[in-house]
Each structure stands twice: as structure tokens, then as C-alpha cells.
XYZ file of C-alpha atoms in Angstrom:
678
model
C 0.000 0.000 0.000
C 2.749 2.467 1.034
C 4.706 1.582 -2.093
C 1.636 2.344 -4.270
C 1.136 5.723 -2.613
C 4.812 6.533 -3.126
C 4.592 5.628 -6.822
C 1.514 7.837 -7.243
C 3.299 10.737 -5.570
C 6.328 10.274 -7.812
C 4.134 10.121 -10.924
C 2.342 13.294 -9.866
C 5.617 15.073 -9.239
C 6.949 13.927 -12.622
C 3.780 15.234 -14.267
C 4.324 18.631 -12.669
C 7.913 18.611 -13.888
C 7.024 17.596 -17.435
C 4.012 19.863 -17.814
C 4.981 22.714 -15.539
C 4.934 26.382 -16.398
C 7.791 28.195 -18.150
C 8.432 31.818 -19.050
C 6.330 31.947 -22.210
C 4.101 29.484 -24.058
C 6.826 28.807 -26.636
C 9.455 28.276 -23.950
C 7.058 26.054 -22.026
C 6.512 23.790 -25.038
C 10.237 23.747 -25.830
C 10.971 22.846 -22.196
C 8.498 19.966 -22.366
C 10.035 18.711 -25.621
C 13.474 18.843 -24.043
C 12.319 16.806 -21.031
C 10.688 14.219 -23.285
C 13.920 13.871 -25.238
C 16.428 13.788 -22.387
C 16.576 9.988 -22.332
C 18.379 10.274 -25.682
C 21.078 12.496 -24.289
C 21.682 16.138 -23.434
C 19.920 18.898 -25.385
C 17.735 16.491 -27.354
C 14.164 17.626 -28.075
C 11.190 15.400 -28.903
C 9.492 16.559 -32.099
C 6.141 15.479 -33.544
C 6.206 15.080 -37.305
C 2.959 15.025 -39.244
C 2.860 11.853 -41.311
C 3.295 12.406 -45.043
C 4.651 15.947 -44.606
C 7.748 17.788 -43.424
C 5.774 19.715 -40.801
C 7.230 19.388 -37.322
C 6.072 20.651 -33.939
C 7.586 20.780 -30.512
C 5.206 18.854 -28.334
C 3.142 19.892 -25.326
C 1.590 17.532 -22.769
C -1.716 17.120 -24.565
C -0.180 16.511 -27.984
C 2.327 14.079 -26.514
C -0.418 11.737 -25.376
C -2.783 12.273 -28.307
C -0.071 11.945 -30.978
C -2.162 14.047 -33.358
C -2.021 17.427 -35.072
C -5.204 18.610 -36.755
C -6.651 15.144 -36.332
C -3.802 13.542 -38.290
C -1.370 11.053 -36.807
C 2.180 12.051 -35.966
C 5.398 10.224 -35.273
C 7.880 11.208 -32.601
C 11.435 11.934 -33.659
C 14.354 13.260 -31.666
C 16.682 16.005 -32.795
C 18.999 18.619 -31.378
C 17.277 21.429 -29.526
C 17.793 24.922 -30.984
C 21.389 26.106 -30.489
C 23.019 22.669 -30.146
C 24.633 20.074 -32.387
C 25.803 16.477 -32.319
C 29.379 15.357 -31.656
C 30.539 12.134 -33.369
C 30.723 9.256 -30.920
C 28.844 11.048 -28.138
C 25.245 10.696 -26.994
C 22.748 13.443 -27.623
C 23.715 16.963 -28.676
C 26.371 18.016 -26.187
C 27.921 20.860 -28.163
C 26.608 24.391 -28.560
C 26.478 25.628 -32.141
C 29.435 27.847 -33.007
C 28.580 31.491 -32.394
C 29.018 33.426 -35.590
C 27.420 36.341 -37.389
C 23.869 36.211 -38.776
C 25.000 35.460 -42.325
C 26.937 32.350 -41.270
C 24.203 31.315 -38.832
C 21.658 31.225 -41.670
C 23.589 28.398 -43.275
C 23.797 26.455 -40.014
C 20.098 26.549 -39.049
C 18.497 25.409 -42.331
C 18.077 28.743 -44.145
C 20.672 28.250 -46.895
C 18.368 29.803 -49.532
C 17.912 32.931 -47.398
C 21.699 33.008 -47.026
C 22.127 32.739 -50.808
C 19.647 35.553 -51.483
C 21.368 37.672 -48.834
C 24.527 37.330 -50.870
C 22.920 38.089 -54.230
C 20.960 41.078 -52.888
C 24.029 42.597 -51.219
C 22.543 42.181 -47.762
C 25.496 40.022 -46.701
C 27.829 42.859 -45.638
C 25.165 44.303 -43.353
C 24.374 41.036 -41.560
C 28.051 40.145 -41.230
C 28.949 43.479 -39.674
C 28.702 44.363 -35.985
C 25.231 45.345 -34.833
C 22.106 43.971 -33.219
C 19.529 42.530 -35.577
C 16.729 40.002 -35.635
C 15.935 38.146 -38.837
C 12.890 35.975 -39.406
C 14.499 33.672 -41.947
C 12.304 31.603 -44.301
C 13.493 28.014 -44.508
C 14.465 26.477 -47.829
C 11.007 24.956 -48.377
C 9.357 28.362 -47.906
C 11.272 29.866 -50.829
C 10.568 26.814 -52.981
C 6.839 27.155 -52.263
C 6.630 30.678 -53.725
C 4.887 30.944 -57.115
C 7.502 30.998 -59.862
C 6.402 34.417 -61.161
C 6.748 35.998 -57.719
C 10.164 34.489 -57.145
C 11.343 35.607 -60.597
C 10.219 39.171 -59.931
C 12.125 39.203 -56.646
C 15.449 37.902 -57.953
C 15.530 39.586 -61.380
C 14.814 43.236 -60.485
C 18.440 44.357 -60.080
C 18.227 42.836 -56.583
C 16.386 45.831 -55.112
C 13.057 44.008 -54.675
C 14.820 41.033 -53.110
C 16.762 43.312 -50.771
C 13.564 45.086 -49.728
C 11.833 41.755 -49.170
C 14.681 40.499 -46.970
C 14.868 43.728 -44.997
C 11.129 43.390 -44.307
C 12.035 40.140 -42.512
C 14.417 42.028 -40.199
C 14.168 44.109 -37.031
C 16.876 46.531 -35.989
C 17.400 45.001 -32.543
C 17.701 41.632 -30.870
C 14.225 40.135 -30.156
C 13.915 36.725 -28.456
C 10.705 34.675 -28.171
C 10.105 35.956 -24.642
C 9.864 39.436 -26.181
C 7.413 38.337 -28.894
C 4.180 39.285 -27.158
C 0.791 38.321 -28.547
C -0.911 41.065 -30.555
C 2.130 43.320 -30.736
C 3.954 44.684 -33.752
C 7.609 45.305 -34.535
C 8.904 47.902 -37.032
C 10.744 46.137 -39.806
C 13.898 47.413 -41.480
C 11.945 48.067 -44.680
C 10.397 51.552 -44.359
C 9.511 50.737 -40.739
C 6.458 48.778 -41.942
C 5.216 46.734 -39.024
C 5.498 42.999 -38.564
C 2.476 41.486 -36.776
C 3.402 39.180 -33.885
C 1.127 36.569 -32.326
C 2.207 34.312 -29.481
C -0.535 31.757 -28.761
C -1.216 29.791 -25.553
C -0.367 26.512 -27.318
C 3.209 27.698 -27.880
C 2.849 28.602 -31.551
C 4.475 31.931 -32.432
C 3.793 33.648 -35.762
C 5.098 36.687 -37.576
C 2.652 37.872 -40.247
C 1.029 34.419 -39.806
C 4.279 32.578 -40.661
C 5.125 30.054 -37.941
C 8.431 30.101 -36.089
C 9.893 26.638 -36.611
C 13.086 27.021 -34.601
C 13.635 30.158 -32.648
C 16.295 31.992 -30.655
C 19.387 31.004 -32.659
C 21.944 33.412 -31.238
C 24.527 35.139 -33.403
C 27.300 37.564 -32.584
C 25.279 40.393 -34.077
C 21.715 39.330 -33.311
C 19.316 36.417 -33.404
C 17.808 34.196 -36.119
C 14.275 32.742 -36.057
C 13.531 30.123 -38.710
C 10.008 30.528 -40.202
C 7.897 28.471 -42.605
C 6.839 31.178 -45.103
C 8.204 34.124 -47.014
C 6.245 37.036 -45.578
C 4.848 39.914 -47.602
C 4.347 43.498 -46.524
C 0.919 44.456 -45.217
C -0.406 47.989 -44.898
C -4.158 47.448 -45.319
C -6.790 47.359 -42.602
C -9.444 44.656 -42.551
C -11.911 47.209 -43.914
C -9.622 47.970 -46.880
C -9.425 44.251 -47.703
C -13.240 44.091 -47.666
C -13.484 47.180 -49.884
C -11.034 45.982 -52.526
C -11.725 42.266 -52.954
C -14.291 41.497 -55.647
C -15.335 38.286 -53.867
C -16.650 40.349 -50.944
C -19.095 42.699 -52.699
C -22.166 41.577 -50.733
C -20.232 41.667 -47.453
C -19.052 45.179 -48.319
C -22.644 46.392 -48.686
C -23.692 44.625 -45.465
C -20.813 46.173 -43.487
C -21.701 49.635 -44.772
C -25.390 49.170 -43.896
C -24.526 47.993 -40.361
C -22.020 50.742 -39.611
C -19.268 48.250 -38.752
C -16.804 49.748 -41.220
C -15.427 52.015 -38.492
C -14.646 49.022 -36.269
C -12.837 47.237 -39.109
C -10.733 50.347 -39.800
C -9.690 50.927 -36.194
C -6.740 49.594 -34.234
C -7.197 46.151 -32.727
C -6.519 42.507 -33.382
C -9.562 40.815 -34.890
C -10.246 37.801 -37.066
C -12.824 38.410 -39.784
C -14.433 35.255 -41.139
C -15.426 36.987 -44.346
C -18.437 35.458 -46.150
C -17.877 35.467 -49.887
C -20.520 36.415 -52.437
C -21.075 32.683 -52.901
C -21.825 32.292 -49.182
C -24.595 34.901 -49.338
C -26.041 33.305 -52.486
C -26.581 30.007 -50.622
C -29.050 31.618 -48.226
C -32.750 31.636 -49.207
C -33.546 35.074 -50.620
C -36.408 35.604 -48.183
C -34.109 34.966 -45.202
C -31.372 37.170 -46.619
C -33.765 40.042 -47.330
C -35.192 39.789 -43.804
C -31.737 40.003 -42.188
C -30.449 42.763 -44.486
C -33.601 44.766 -43.748
C -33.276 44.383 -39.967
C -30.359 46.509 -38.604
C -30.136 44.583 -35.315
C -30.176 41.148 -36.957
C -27.637 42.318 -39.542
C -25.282 43.615 -36.869
C -25.551 40.335 -34.944
C -24.884 38.395 -38.149
C -21.704 40.328 -38.936
C -20.440 40.383 -35.332
C -20.852 36.591 -35.347
C -18.213 36.515 -38.100
C -15.661 38.562 -36.105
C -13.497 36.861 -33.485
C -12.216 38.942 -30.592
C -8.579 38.052 -31.283
C -6.425 37.475 -34.332
C -6.098 33.789 -35.170
C -3.631 32.719 -37.839
C -4.212 29.351 -39.477
C -0.803 28.036 -38.392
C -1.785 28.464 -34.738
C -4.685 26.035 -35.005
C -3.442 22.511 -34.372
C -6.523 21.243 -32.512
C -10.094 22.357 -31.821
C -10.728 25.351 -29.599
C -13.649 27.611 -28.724
C -13.336 31.280 -29.642
C -15.608 34.143 -28.693
C -17.153 36.382 -31.335
C -18.012 40.059 -30.996
C -21.647 38.950 -30.904
C -20.870 37.156 -27.626
C -21.295 33.588 -28.854
C -18.655 30.888 -29.218
C -17.422 29.324 -32.447
C -15.585 26.016 -32.570
C -12.463 26.630 -34.629
C -10.501 23.544 -35.596
C -8.663 21.794 -38.378
C -8.659 18.563 -40.315
C -5.360 18.005 -42.048
C -4.634 21.185 -44.019
C -8.225 22.438 -43.835
C -9.533 24.806 -41.180
C -13.005 24.094 -39.846
C -15.738 26.158 -38.234
C -18.175 24.282 -36.023
C -16.771 21.094 -37.524
C -17.325 22.123 -41.169
C -14.477 22.755 -43.664
C -15.925 26.019 -44.983
C -12.822 28.242 -44.989
C -11.954 28.852 -48.630
C -8.916 31.121 -48.248
C -6.915 31.796 -45.118
C -4.427 34.219 -43.591
C -5.045 37.446 -45.473
C -3.133 39.629 -43.065
C -4.158 43.169 -42.114
C -2.538 45.650 -39.761
C -5.456 45.166 -37.344
C -5.962 41.435 -37.654
C -6.411 38.630 -40.120
C -9.087 37.688 -42.660
C -10.193 34.187 -43.643
C -12.692 33.797 -46.500
C -15.627 31.460 -45.740
C -17.992 30.006 -48.323
C -20.961 29.561 -45.977
C -22.807 32.192 -43.980
C -22.760 31.663 -40.207
C -26.167 32.851 -38.998
C -26.320 33.203 -35.197
C -29.419 32.296 -33.235
C -29.966 35.973 -32.445
C -30.614 36.681 -36.132
C -32.981 33.731 -36.683
C -36.726 33.362 -36.395
C -38.196 30.665 -34.170
C -39.072 28.718 -37.306
C -35.435 28.825 -38.455
C -34.165 27.895 -34.989
C -36.305 24.792 -34.845
C -36.559 23.416 -38.358
C -33.034 21.913 -38.454
C -32.857 20.910 -34.789
C -34.126 18.116 -32.553
C -37.550 19.797 -32.355
C -38.174 19.784 -36.127
C -41.236 17.548 -35.769
C -42.853 20.087 -33.440
C -42.074 22.908 -35.862
C -43.793 20.966 -38.629
C -46.863 20.510 -36.403
C -47.092 24.282 -35.903
C -46.853 24.716 -39.668
C -49.644 22.201 -40.240
C -51.782 24.042 -37.683
C -51.318 27.335 -39.599
C -49.455 28.857 -36.659
C -46.228 29.635 -38.549
C -46.904 33.375 -38.445
C -46.211 33.330 -34.692
C -42.826 31.715 -35.382
C -41.687 33.911 -38.265
C -42.897 37.416 -37.418
C -41.746 40.068 -34.969
C -44.044 38.954 -32.163
C -42.207 38.508 -28.835
C -42.976 34.921 -27.778
C -41.465 31.823 -26.192
C -42.059 28.440 -27.792
C -42.342 25.240 -25.743
C -41.220 22.738 -28.391
C -41.360 19.014 -27.538
C -38.233 17.128 -28.556
C -38.559 14.808 -31.573
C -38.414 11.616 -29.480
C -41.792 12.565 -27.969
C -43.332 11.669 -31.342
C -41.549 8.353 -31.906
C -44.946 6.597 -32.034
C -46.498 9.228 -34.278
C -47.853 12.760 -34.135
C -51.358 13.710 -32.957
C -54.015 14.136 -35.655
C -54.358 17.741 -36.759
C -57.757 18.946 -35.619
C -59.279 21.769 -33.630
C -58.210 20.330 -30.280
C -54.621 19.832 -31.434
C -54.435 23.386 -32.760
C -55.799 24.702 -29.453
C -53.208 22.652 -27.558
C -50.393 23.935 -29.794
C -51.447 27.526 -29.096
C -50.862 26.800 -25.414
C -47.268 25.859 -26.283
C -46.634 29.512 -27.246
C -46.087 31.922 -24.356
C -46.845 35.607 -24.773
C -43.415 36.926 -23.772
C -39.858 36.330 -24.937
C -38.428 34.690 -21.837
C -35.109 33.412 -20.550
C -35.206 30.301 -18.382
C -32.614 31.699 -15.988
C -35.100 34.362 -14.882
C -38.031 32.004 -14.245
C -38.973 31.449 -10.600
C -41.052 28.969 -8.635
C -44.734 29.838 -8.577
C -44.523 32.233 -11.532
C -47.480 32.139 -13.922
C -47.116 32.493 -17.693
C -49.879 33.299 -20.168
C -50.231 31.393 -23.440
C -51.594 32.539 -26.789
C -54.468 30.126 -26.100
C -55.426 32.106 -23.006
C -54.243 29.581 -20.413
C -52.119 30.331 -17.357
C -49.203 27.977 -16.814
C -47.225 27.593 -13.583
C -43.454 27.427 -13.206
C -41.959 24.784 -10.904
C -38.306 25.004 -9.895
C -36.813 21.766 -8.573
C -33.351 20.740 -7.513
C -32.727 18.857 -10.756
C -35.127 20.440 -13.222
C -37.068 23.496 -14.332
C -40.620 22.730 -15.386
C -43.667 24.530 -16.765
C -46.724 22.502 -15.771
C -45.951 18.899 -16.758
C -43.126 19.698 -19.213
C -39.509 20.175 -18.168
C -36.856 22.060 -20.104
C -34.535 19.519 -21.729
C -31.869 21.769 -23.283
C -30.374 25.237 -23.075
C -32.492 28.133 -24.305
C -32.064 29.231 -27.886
C -32.807 32.931 -28.110
C -33.791 34.122 -31.566
C -34.410 37.590 -32.981
C -37.902 37.892 -31.499
C -38.591 34.522 -29.877
C -36.960 32.072 -27.501
C -37.035 28.306 -27.989
C -37.441 26.060 -24.948
C -36.881 22.405 -25.852
C -39.167 20.369 -23.566
C -39.464 16.669 -22.763
C -43.143 16.049 -23.558
C -46.367 17.565 -24.845
C -47.936 20.110 -22.534
C -51.206 19.236 -20.749
C -52.582 22.502 -19.343
C -54.755 22.230 -16.206
C -58.516 22.263 -16.860
C -59.966 22.341 -13.334
C -59.299 21.554 -9.686
C -58.123 18.147 -8.535
C -61.725 17.337 -7.651
C -62.968 18.461 -11.065
C -60.427 16.255 -12.817
C -61.222 13.187 -10.689
C -64.978 13.581 -11.239
C -64.505 13.848 -15.007
C -62.540 10.574 -15.207
C -64.558 7.373 -14.782
C -61.474 5.511 -13.569
C -61.748 7.371 -10.261
C -65.483 7.034 -9.471
C -64.852 4.914 -6.348
C -62.199 7.363 -5.174
C -64.595 10.302 -5.651
C -67.195 8.531 -3.493
C -64.539 7.842 -0.849
C -63.419 11.478 -0.843
C -67.012 12.580 -0.341
C -67.472 10.097 2.537
C -64.246 11.261 4.189
C -65.170 14.930 3.911
C -62.140 15.882 1.777
C -63.945 17.437 -1.209
C -63.481 20.989 0.046
C -59.743 20.394 0.539
C -59.250 19.204 -3.049
C -61.390 21.991 -4.506
C -59.650 24.899 -2.814
C -56.558 26.694 -4.149
C -53.406 24.879 -3.141
C -50.502 22.746 -4.261
C -51.191 19.028 -4.010
C -49.764 15.854 -5.487
C -52.498 13.214 -5.454
C -51.696 9.525 -5.926
C -55.190 8.561 -6.998
C -56.200 4.885 -6.635
C -58.225 3.743 -9.620
C -61.411 1.682 -9.391
C -59.187 -1.307 -10.153
C -57.134 -0.529 -7.032
C -60.210 -0.635 -4.793
C -61.476 -3.841 -6.451
C -58.149 -5.489 -5.644
C -58.787 -5.051 -1.904
C -60.481 -7.906 0.004
C -64.207 -7.124 0.077
C -64.418 -7.241 3.883
C -61.479 -4.890 4.264
C -62.952 -2.514 1.672
C -66.357 -2.479 3.380
C -64.726 -1.838 6.754
C -62.684 1.031 5.293
C -65.652 2.672 3.579
C -67.717 2.420 6.772
C -65.146 4.191 8.951
C -64.968 7.849 7.889
C -62.058 8.656 10.223
C -59.862 5.769 9.044
C -60.855 6.446 5.441
C -59.795 10.103 5.778
C -56.460 9.018 7.255
C -55.843 6.609 4.375
C -56.833 9.164 1.722
C -54.740 11.941 3.259
C -51.742 9.617 2.963
C -52.343 9.687 -0.827
C -52.047 13.493 -0.943
C -48.658 15.257 -0.938
C -48.434 18.815 0.316
C -46.610 20.192 -2.752
C -46.713 19.768 -6.530
C -44.249 17.174 -7.808
C -44.298 16.521 -11.563
C -42.640 13.422 -12.948
C -39.765 15.345 -14.531
C -38.578 16.318 -11.045
C -38.452 12.750 -9.703
C -34.973 11.336 -9.392
C -33.748 8.148 -7.749
C -35.863 8.833 -4.648
C -38.033 11.705 -3.446
C -39.700 11.625 -0.016
C -42.882 13.679 -0.151
C -44.713 14.678 3.022
C -48.384 13.694 2.948
C -51.352 15.513 4.502
C -51.588 12.531 6.879
C -48.082 13.343 8.167
C -46.025 10.363 6.984
C -43.658 10.508 4.006
C -44.495 9.008 0.632
C -41.537 7.561 -1.276
C -41.554 8.388 -4.978
C -38.881 7.144 -7.377
C -38.261 6.866 -11.100
C -36.255 4.299 -13.032
C -36.249 3.487 -16.742
C -39.059 6.015 -17.317
C -41.315 4.250 -14.800
C -42.492 6.179 -11.734
C -43.107 4.227 -8.529
C -44.799 5.336 -5.330
C -43.966 3.210 -2.279
C -42.574 0.735 -4.844
C -45.946 0.511 -6.611
C -45.780 1.396 -10.329
C -47.774 4.441 -11.398
C -50.282 3.840 -14.209
C -50.357 7.445 -15.470
C -48.364 10.523 -14.505
C -48.827 14.263 -14.682
C -52.599 14.685 -14.900
C -52.534 18.415 -14.264
C -55.067 20.374 -12.212
C -55.208 24.043 -11.253
C -54.356 23.187 -7.654
C -52.122 20.171 -8.132
C -51.083 17.136 -10.122
C -52.590 13.650 -10.168
C -50.898 10.264 -10.577
C -53.139 7.279 -11.321
C -52.135 4.220 -9.255
C -53.564 0.706 -9.292
C -53.077 0.138 -5.569
C -54.373 1.662 -2.370
C -51.355 2.914 -0.424
C -51.096 2.014 3.256
C -49.569 4.415 5.811
C -46.812 2.789 7.900
C -49.115 2.410 10.932
C -51.605 0.412 8.831
C -49.053 -2.046 7.445
C -49.196 -5.366 9.354
C -45.431 -5.747 9.538
C -45.082 -2.275 11.054
C -47.915 -2.313 13.643
C -46.649 -1.885 17.171
C -49.588 -3.818 18.709
C -48.541 -7.147 17.207
C -45.729 -8.793 19.215
C -42.863 -9.984 17.113
C -41.807 -13.600 17.225
C -38.176 -13.562 18.450
C -37.387 -16.820 16.710
C -38.839 -15.481 13.465
C -36.764 -12.301 13.734
C -33.608 -14.319 14.429
C -34.372 -16.543 11.470
C -34.862 -13.565 9.156
C -31.597 -12.014 10.218
C -29.781 -15.345 9.993
C -30.981 -16.212 6.492
C -27.923 -14.732 4.851
C -25.744 -16.971 7.038
C -27.701 -20.158 6.394
C -25.014 -21.801 4.298
C -22.398 -21.172 6.953
C -24.783 -22.514 9.600
C -25.367 -25.719 7.699
C -21.662 -26.295 7.287
C -21.000 -25.763 11.007
C -21.548 -28.816 13.218
C -22.292 -26.578 16.206
C -24.835 -24.297 14.444
C -26.625 -26.906 12.313
C -29.003 -28.165 15.093
C -30.022 -24.596 15.994
C -30.732 -23.796 12.358
C -32.817 -26.978 11.982
C -34.953 -26.155 15.079
C -35.642 -22.642 13.765
C -36.670 -24.042 10.406
C -39.004 -26.565 12.025
C -40.635 -23.846 14.092
C -41.286 -21.767 10.985
C -43.112 -24.705 9.382
C -45.499 -25.173 12.312
């Protein structure tokens, strides 16, 4: 035991060591990679390589165990950490890289093409000379990935364009990763045009959305960071990108109509998920016209496409939730090389950098709930069957207009055996599923009454484990639309139609119970305003009693009243609030035990025949048994002396096998058994 505790403590301590905090997210990930690689020698880092590509990542705790990047499998390899190199015949990477000037360092760290272009553009003398510089050096693959025309224009224009491009990759001071703060900018050595820096919590660092592959390579005159792209100058705001790209004409008009152009021109660090013209064309014209003609809905729509922080594609290596300016969350993720939004690969073009953020083109419009009608909220959800019922009942106008309402929509599984026939009664019932106000469930309170379009008043019941309106309980989070709120509920509503007494009288199953209530003098109690839960024995329940016992009960008004009061709880308990066990105090004084398992409600272990028959002053459960208070149960009556031998036998039953095997206990067990048979 002590050894196991010690091992757990050691494992916990190791976990803290491996996954502990470091100075910056990048340094933290690098530290973790170094610890994972130390078994292979000093200064060895574990690297995850994406299968089928040359993309490599230093690994954090989560990635180490998942072995995936963007849902794709990786393999672990081990290589020298930045700044170190191997020594023949020795384990690991014991030697520090030779400290030289930036030009020579480029050749050492995997940026030979950048070194070559530094020579041909006459940048070499500057980065060999004394000074303090930082260069974000594209690796060899980054140069090879440039379109041929672009590369030709850089290297053939008397070297001036190439020199300018390289100087845009440089900063006139030494900047290490700890100094690369998220959302900051650094003036480049080309006309002081800013470089946009992002340092993400997962350890990814980008400059103009190019990822730092290996950072902090020290040189005598500065520092080299190896990056995966050749970066281009950016001087446009997000608004200027919207105004100039022909694929964003509809978005341009929408931004102007909403007044958001000022926001997209201002300082900040945003991500615009820019819907293309194609994205707008996919939306039904009626829906699009409604949103474009509604300033509030339009603003919500556009704010739903703007993330509160700049997110470059290279920083997304797994799913994460990001908040929009509209206040909702979007799931941003990736599958292989594709970025995804809410699990869908709808990003057509990525990483169009602006001085105040980044733009990704999307080919589908993301319509938030706050810009949708109730009909739109429900038609593609798990209440679509209910929405179709409202359409059949000619009630769609309440779900598509600007009327402030709340819809109680039963979940589709309620109709697994079919939908009710569409007639006058069904339409009337559906009207009672529409409340007159646009509500939020978090503001509902116990005892509150809500008015329906059908003219009924519904009560709110707040329980420990549920929030219910009459017999229906809310089964999912609210969905708040432009004018209406959708409450997904667990069953069809049954509004109350009279007092408990009225309901019992109207149902022939309870005729014997009604007569008993009259004999016991309880009619006034069940007719008055109140909050009762009545476990109502059916005629079948009374017929199941021995005739003599039934006659005796009916002839004794006092005992009958006691029995009936035990069937009445002193609060309203609907079935949706019943968990493993609820003890409900009865008017008689004793507790009634109510439980639910596998969608079956039991009271004192007797199954309930029907639940949630609603009344204006309570709720009724039909039961096929007459419940007995504890004092009326034979086994619990204090006036009947217990048989000591019987009690001993009951308690000893679990030990019977042991008793029979024991020579000393076997005779005692046999005598007890014989006595029981007498």
C-alpha cells in the first residue's frame, strides 16, 4: 500500500515537472520537448512530425499523449534542440552551435536559400557586420513554395526588390521569443512597416502568420528565427481588404449598412471570417432580405463573423472555442490542411493579413441564433417535428414574425410513435405551447405564472434537478432568436382544466375514489386553491382489496380520511422532477416515497399507471393500488408482538449456508426451520 502511494506521488511530481509552467508558451513547449527527449542524451528535443509531410512541432503535454495534429497522426522523432549540435561518438547533442554572425548562422540553421539571397541582394555585408539585428528567416522549403512568377520578380529586379523583401524580414534590434508578445507589432527594417506578432497559448508563435519553426538562434550580431513562409508586406486594414476584394461585394454592402466599417478600420486585433458572395447566395432570398432589412439582426450576423482576437491558421493545431463580438462561441478547428468552423471545412482562403488582424474567406454564412426566427431555430434541430406541427396548424406566423414569444417545443423523441391528428383540439393545444413573452429560463422562478396565446395560465416549478412549466420540463439550453426564444421540452404540454376534484370527477377511472373522498369529507380540501400531489387509486385498485377490508374502510370515515390523506402530498411534484428517490410529506403526516427508473415512476414501490394529470391546484398520478400508511401495514404495527425466533431466522438467512456447514450451528438452524413450518 505504502509503495503504491509513493509511486503515485512520484508520478504526480513527474507530471508537474514535465508539464509545468515556463516563461512563455513557446518556452514552455520547448521545455516539455526537451524533457521528453532527455533519455536520448543532453539537449535532445522530442518533435512530432505530421505523417506524409515535413511539418514538425515541438510537443506539449496534450499533444504528446494524443499523438495528433489537426486530427492527423504524428510520429515522434528526436533532434537537437535549438542552439546545439551532435558530436561524433557522443550521446545526444552536447555541443553548442558555433557562435558566428547572422550570415553564417543562416547556413547552419536550415536557411541556406535565405543566405544565398542575402549574398545576391548585397545584404550580406550588413548582416556580417557588428550590430544587433533580428531576422525571421524563411526556410528552404518556404522559398521553394513561392509561385515561380513571384520568385522571378524578386530575384531579377536588379536585386532591389529582393533586398527590400529580406529587410522586411528584419528588425533593428535583438528580439527573443520571450519578447514576442501576442498582438504586438515590430517595425521592420523596410520603411519601418510593421510585422504582426502573435504568441498563442499553445506555444505557436507567428510573424505575419508565418510560424516560427526554430527560434532563438543566437549570433554575434543578433538572433535568427527560422520561419515556414516568405512574408509579404501588409499595410491594409481589414476594412480595406473588404473594400477591394471582388469576392466580398455583398459583405461590403452589409458592413456599410450595419455601420461596422469604423470598427474594421480601427486599431485592434480581430479575425474576420469573411463570407464570400457565394456564401450569401446560398441563403434563401427571403431569409437574406429579412436580415439585411433588420439593422439589429444584420449587426448580430456580422459580429458573429468577427473573433475577438487574431487567429492565424498556423496556430490552429486542434479544436478550440473562440468568442465572437456577438458574444457567442465558435468552434475553430482543423482537419489536415483544412480549417473548420463548427466542424465544417468552410474556410476557402486563409491568412489574409491586415494591420489590425487577419481575414479568412468562408464560403458559408454563419447565422447566429440571435438573427434567426423561431421557425429557423427549430426546423433543423431536434424539435423539427414540433415545428412541422405548428406549420400544419397554420401557426407559422407566430414563429416567423416580430411577435415577442417563447415556444415550448417538444423534442422529436416525444413523437416516436407518431404525431397527434391535426384537428381543432390539437391546434388549441399547440397555441398553449406559445407563451406571450420572450423569456429566458434563468429568470423564471417557482410559482410564476405564464400566459399562453391560447389564453391559459401555466405555472413554473423550480426543482433541484429540473425546471418545469406545468408537466413539461426544459430539456436543453435556451435558444434565443431575434424575437422569440425556444425552450426544448421533454413532452407535450397538458394545461390544467380544473381543480383536482374536477379532474377526478370527469374521469370514470376514479369514481370509487370520488365517493370515498365525499365520505371522508375531503372534497373541500381538493377543490380549494393549493398545491397538491395526489396519488389517486383507480377503481381497479379498490377492487383489488379484500371485500371485507374494503367495506370496513368505507364504513369508517375517520380511518378512510387518514388513508386518503396519505395519498395526498403537500406540494406539486411533476414526474420530470423525480430522481432516484423523493420523499414527499403527505397531509396525513407520513412521508411518501416516490422514485423513477427506466421512465417508470413508482410510489412506495408501486408502479404508477399514469403521470402528470394536471389540475389548477395540483397534479394527479393514477395508481392501481391503495397505499397504506406505515401504521396500517401489518409488519409495522406496534400492537402485534414480534416472534423472536422469526426475527432471528430472518436475520440469519444470509448466514444459512455457513450454519449448515458448522456442526455446532446446524441443530439450531434446523430447530428454527421446524418452528417456521409449524
